[in-house]
């Protein structure tokens, strides 16, 4: 078996949405049924400016394997577009009408960030919205490879993301973000309607 990285178009995402959401629910260890709550939102995201989605798929073929995955592969190949999903990552350009941006601005104001700094942070960023690897495929570098592919060639000046706070930053997501040079923007932030504390992390682009 070999892992390949491919880009998904909005139509590909629509077609493969149940499978993509299954990877998300399994990776996050959310209860079954969470897929149904997220489906409409994920589809709406595909229509946002600057949306880009990359996926890792598994094919019964000898090569290439990571880190060369994707090299020489024709992304429109139907074999690849229908191969089982191992991981998914997507994001889009941040904009003032987005709930997430409004939440981040409130958080920045709450910690005393000045208006100039907030304007600078919000002016041009890519929101890395979702990044999930099937638990059976974690720990092999696929998350890092997807992140690098997703962030390659972006026009924005930096990337922002939110991730649940974990004691000691002791999980793969935190290890990956720190390894890629993400630094703290806000810590211990509570998004409206979610009791869990989150960190907002960011770094300049290109990666
Ligand atoms: C967070 C997550 C996306 C990271 O993806 P991943 O593929 O598991 O992780 P990485 O790309 O960091 O790779 C993991 C390991 O593979 C190693 N690796 C890197 N390149 C490699 C390669 N070419 N071949 C083999 N292993 C490699 C890394 O050194 C890393 O080792 P470590 O975990 O011991 O530090 C994934 O674990 C996941 O889906 N977790 C649950 C959901 C989640 O938390 N999502 C993020 C929410 S914000």
Short mmCIF file of C-alpha atoms and ligand atoms in Angstrom, two decimals:
data_model
loop_
_atom_site.label_atom_id
_atom_site.label_comp_id
_atom_site.label_asym_id
_atom_site.label_seq_id
_atom_site.Cartn_x
_atom_site.Cartn_y
_atom_site.Cartn_z
CA UNK A 1 0.00 0.00 0.00
CA UNK A 2 1.22 3.51 -0.76
CA UNK A 3 0.01 6.90 0.38
CA UNK A 4 -0.57 9.65 -2.17
CA UNK A 5 -1.46 13.27 -1.61
CA UNK A 6 -4.09 14.84 -3.85
CA UNK A 7 -6.01 18.11 -4.07
CA UNK A 8 -9.80 17.91 -3.75
CA UNK A 9 -12.06 20.30 -5.66
CA UNK A 10 -15.32 21.50 -4.09
CA UNK A 11 -17.15 18.83 -6.14
CA UNK A 12 -14.74 16.11 -4.96
CA UNK A 13 -15.35 17.20 -1.39
CA UNK A 14 -19.10 17.10 -1.87
CA UNK A 15 -18.90 13.60 -3.33
CA UNK A 16 -16.58 12.32 -0.61
CA UNK A 17 -18.09 14.27 2.30
CA UNK A 18 -19.38 11.25 4.30
CA UNK A 19 -15.93 9.61 4.14
CA UNK A 20 -14.12 12.86 5.00
CA UNK A 21 -16.41 13.42 7.98
CA UNK A 22 -15.82 9.82 9.11
CA UNK A 23 -12.06 10.48 9.17
CA UNK A 24 -12.72 13.67 11.18
CA UNK A 25 -14.97 11.94 13.74
CA UNK A 26 -12.60 8.97 14.15
CA UNK A 27 -9.51 11.23 14.44
CA UNK A 28 -11.14 13.52 17.01
CA UNK A 29 -12.80 10.57 18.78
CA UNK A 30 -16.14 12.35 18.61
CA UNK A 31 -19.35 10.35 19.03
CA UNK A 32 -20.95 8.87 15.91
CA UNK A 33 -23.55 11.24 14.57
CA UNK A 34 -21.28 14.30 14.84
CA UNK A 35 -20.87 13.94 11.06
CA UNK A 36 -24.49 15.02 10.55
CA UNK A 37 -23.98 18.21 12.55
CA UNK A 38 -20.92 19.24 10.51
CA UNK A 39 -21.92 18.29 6.96
CA UNK A 40 -23.67 21.53 5.98
CA UNK A 41 -20.87 23.65 7.47
CA UNK A 42 -18.12 21.76 5.61
CA UNK A 43 -20.04 22.21 2.35
CA UNK A 44 -20.54 25.91 3.03
CA UNK A 45 -16.79 26.24 3.63
CA UNK A 46 -16.07 24.93 0.11
CA UNK A 47 -17.70 28.11 -1.24
CA UNK A 48 -15.48 30.50 0.75
CA UNK A 49 -12.82 32.56 -1.01
CA UNK A 50 -9.44 30.89 -1.11
CA UNK A 51 -10.78 27.45 -0.04
CA UNK A 52 -8.25 24.70 -0.60
CA UNK A 53 -8.44 21.06 0.38
CA UNK A 54 -5.84 18.31 0.28
CA UNK A 55 -6.26 14.64 1.08
CA UNK A 56 -4.12 11.58 1.69
CA UNK A 57 -5.36 8.45 -0.05
CA UNK A 58 -4.15 4.89 0.06
CA UNK A 59 -3.64 2.85 -3.09
CA UNK A 60 -2.53 -0.69 -3.57
CA UNK A 61 0.52 0.24 -5.62
CA UNK A 62 4.24 0.03 -4.97
CA UNK A 63 5.36 3.69 -5.09
CA UNK A 64 5.72 6.52 -4.26
CA UNK A 65 5.56 6.59 -0.46
CA UNK A 66 6.09 9.53 1.89
CA UNK A 67 7.84 11.93 1.80
CA UNK A 68 7.77 11.79 -2.01
CA UNK A 69 4.02 11.14 -2.02
CA UNK A 70 2.34 12.98 -4.82
CA UNK A 71 5.45 13.31 -6.95
CA UNK A 72 4.62 12.51 -10.54
CA UNK A 73 0.99 11.76 -9.69
CA UNK A 74 -1.76 13.14 -11.88
CA UNK A 75 -4.24 14.55 -9.37
CA UNK A 76 -7.22 14.06 -11.67
CA UNK A 77 -6.62 10.32 -11.92
CA UNK A 78 -9.90 8.61 -11.07
CA UNK A 79 -8.00 5.88 -9.24
CA UNK A 80 -6.65 8.43 -6.81
CA UNK A 81 -9.87 10.40 -6.53
CA UNK A 82 -11.74 7.24 -5.52
CA UNK A 83 -9.05 5.65 -3.34
CA UNK A 84 -9.82 5.31 0.40
CA UNK A 85 -9.16 8.49 2.42
CA UNK A 86 -6.52 8.38 5.13
CA UNK A 87 -6.48 12.07 5.94
CA UNK A 88 -8.01 15.40 5.08
CA UNK A 89 -6.99 19.03 5.54
CA UNK A 90 -8.60 22.23 4.37
CA UNK A 91 -8.79 25.94 4.99
CA UNK A 92 -9.64 29.26 3.37
CA UNK A 93 -8.84 32.94 3.45
CA UNK A 94 -10.01 34.66 6.65
CA UNK A 95 -12.63 37.41 6.23
CA UNK A 96 -14.54 39.83 8.51
CA UNK A 97 -17.94 38.16 7.97
CA UNK A 98 -16.67 34.85 9.38
CA UNK A 99 -17.70 33.80 12.90
CA UNK A 100 -14.21 32.47 13.62
CA UNK A 101 -12.54 35.79 12.79
CA UNK A 102 -15.04 37.67 14.96
CA UNK A 103 -14.32 35.29 17.84
CA UNK A 104 -10.57 35.69 17.46
CA UNK A 105 -10.88 39.49 17.42
CA UNK A 106 -12.89 39.35 20.69
CA UNK A 107 -10.20 37.14 22.18
CA UNK A 108 -7.43 39.50 21.07
CA UNK A 109 -9.28 42.50 22.51
CA UNK A 110 -9.81 40.64 25.78
CA UNK A 111 -6.06 40.07 26.21
CA UNK A 112 -5.37 43.74 25.46
CA UNK A 113 -4.07 43.53 21.90
CA UNK A 114 -4.09 46.97 20.29
CA UNK A 115 -6.23 47.78 17.23
CA UNK A 116 -3.22 48.17 14.93
CA UNK A 117 -1.91 44.73 15.81
CA UNK A 118 -5.39 43.21 15.41
CA UNK A 119 -5.79 44.84 11.99
CA UNK A 120 -2.36 43.56 10.99
CA UNK A 121 -3.20 40.02 12.11
CA UNK A 122 -6.60 39.97 10.38
CA UNK A 123 -5.56 41.65 7.12
CA UNK A 124 -4.21 38.59 5.32
CA UNK A 125 -4.35 35.12 6.82
CA UNK A 126 -5.21 31.58 5.79
CA UNK A 127 -7.34 29.77 8.36
CA UNK A 128 -6.21 26.16 8.66
CA UNK A 129 -9.69 24.96 9.54
CA UNK A 130 -9.49 21.16 9.62
CA UNK A 131 -6.63 18.65 9.73
CA UNK A 132 -7.38 15.02 10.52
CA UNK A 133 -5.68 11.71 9.94
CA UNK A 134 -7.39 8.34 10.36
CA UNK A 135 -6.11 6.91 13.69
CA UNK A 136 -4.69 3.85 11.87
CA UNK A 137 -2.54 6.13 9.70
CA UNK A 138 -1.34 8.59 12.37
CA UNK A 139 2.30 8.84 13.37
CA UNK A 140 3.72 8.40 9.87
CA UNK A 141 4.21 12.01 8.83
CA UNK A 142 1.02 12.27 6.78
CA UNK A 143 -0.30 15.19 8.85
CA UNK A 144 2.86 17.19 8.26
CA UNK A 145 2.89 16.35 4.55
CA UNK A 146 -0.75 17.46 4.16
CA UNK A 147 -0.10 20.69 6.06
CA UNK A 148 2.91 21.52 3.90
CA UNK A 149 0.97 20.86 0.72
CA UNK A 150 -2.01 22.89 1.90
CA UNK A 151 0.16 25.89 2.77
CA UNK A 152 2.34 25.82 -0.33
CA UNK A 153 1.88 28.81 -2.65
CA UNK A 154 -0.64 30.64 -0.49
CA UNK A 155 -0.97 34.38 -1.17
CA UNK A 156 -1.75 35.24 2.50
CA UNK A 157 0.95 36.63 4.77
CA UNK A 158 0.34 34.13 7.56
CA UNK A 159 -1.65 31.13 8.75
CA UNK A 160 -3.84 30.91 11.86
CA UNK A 161 -5.53 27.91 13.47
CA UNK A 162 -7.26 26.90 16.68
CA UNK A 163 -6.61 23.69 18.57
CA UNK A 164 -7.90 22.39 21.91
CA UNK A 165 -5.64 23.08 24.87
CA UNK A 166 -3.97 19.88 26.09
CA UNK A 167 -1.99 19.72 29.33
CA UNK A 168 1.71 19.97 28.52
CA UNK A 169 0.90 20.34 24.78
CA UNK A 170 1.23 16.56 24.83
CA UNK A 171 -0.49 15.38 21.69
CA UNK A 172 0.42 14.94 18.02
CA UNK A 173 -1.38 18.10 16.91
CA UNK A 174 0.63 20.29 19.28
CA UNK A 175 3.87 18.49 18.41
CA UNK A 176 3.20 19.01 14.72
CA UNK A 177 2.32 22.71 15.06
CA UNK A 178 5.35 23.46 17.24
CA UNK A 179 7.63 21.51 14.89
CA UNK A 180 6.32 23.64 12.01
CA UNK A 181 7.06 26.86 13.93
CA UNK A 182 3.56 27.90 15.04
CA UNK A 183 3.62 30.32 18.01
CA UNK A 184 0.97 31.49 20.48
CA UNK A 185 -1.55 34.14 19.42
CA UNK A 186 -4.11 33.54 22.21
CA UNK A 187 -4.07 30.81 24.89
CA UNK A 188 -6.97 29.37 26.88
CA UNK A 189 -9.63 30.96 24.71
CA UNK A 190 -13.29 29.96 25.00
CA UNK A 191 -15.21 30.14 21.73
CA UNK A 192 -18.87 31.05 22.23
CA UNK A 193 -20.88 27.92 22.95
CA UNK A 194 -17.90 25.60 23.60
CA UNK A 195 -16.78 24.88 27.18
CA UNK A 196 -13.32 23.69 26.10
CA UNK A 197 -10.33 26.06 26.18
CA UNK A 198 -8.56 26.52 22.84
CA UNK A 199 -5.26 27.97 21.71
CA UNK A 200 -5.03 30.18 18.64
CA UNK A 201 -1.66 29.61 16.97
CA UNK A 202 -0.07 31.22 13.96
CA UNK A 203 3.04 31.62 11.87
CA UNK A 204 4.15 33.64 8.86
CA UNK A 205 3.89 32.23 5.36
CA UNK A 206 5.54 30.75 3.42
CA UNK A 207 6.21 27.77 5.64
C1 LIG B 1 -2.67 15.89 14.56
C2 LIG B 1 -2.56 14.99 13.33
C3 LIG B 1 -3.28 15.64 12.17
C4 LIG B 1 -1.06 14.83 12.99
O1 LIG B 1 -0.93 13.96 11.89
P1 LIG B 1 0.09 12.72 11.95
O2 LIG B 1 0.25 12.21 10.58
O3 LIG B 1 -0.38 11.77 13.00
O4 LIG B 1 1.38 13.42 12.54
P2 LIG B 1 2.76 13.95 11.92
O5 LIG B 1 2.70 14.38 10.52
O6 LIG B 1 3.20 14.94 12.94
O7 LIG B 1 3.65 12.72 11.99
C5 LIG B 1 3.74 11.99 13.18
C6 LIG B 1 5.06 11.34 13.29
O8 LIG B 1 5.51 10.84 12.05
C7 LIG B 1 6.91 11.13 11.92
N1 LIG B 1 7.23 11.32 10.52
C8 LIG B 1 7.46 12.49 9.88
N2 LIG B 1 7.77 12.26 8.60
C9 LIG B 1 7.71 10.92 8.43
C10 LIG B 1 7.92 10.06 7.31
N3 LIG B 1 8.27 10.54 6.10
N4 LIG B 1 7.76 8.74 7.49
C11 LIG B 1 7.42 8.25 8.70
N5 LIG B 1 7.21 9.01 9.79
C12 LIG B 1 7.37 10.33 9.65
C13 LIG B 1 7.09 12.41 12.67
O9 LIG B 1 8.42 12.52 13.14
C14 LIG B 1 6.12 12.29 13.79
O10 LIG B 1 6.70 11.64 14.89
P3 LIG B 1 6.17 11.93 16.36
O11 LIG B 1 4.66 11.84 16.35
O12 LIG B 1 6.81 10.85 17.15
O13 LIG B 1 6.65 13.32 16.67
C15 LIG B 1 -3.16 13.59 13.59
O14 LIG B 1 -2.42 12.94 14.58
C16 LIG B 1 -4.63 13.64 13.96
O15 LIG B 1 -5.49 13.58 13.10
N6 LIG B 1 -4.91 13.73 15.28
C17 LIG B 1 -6.28 13.75 15.78
C18 LIG B 1 -7.06 14.91 15.25
C19 LIG B 1 -6.43 16.23 15.60
O16 LIG B 1 -5.96 16.45 16.71
N7 LIG B 1 -6.45 17.14 14.62
C20 LIG B 1 -5.96 18.48 14.80
C21 LIG B 1 -7.02 19.25 15.49
S1 LIG B 1 -6.59 20.94 15.61
#
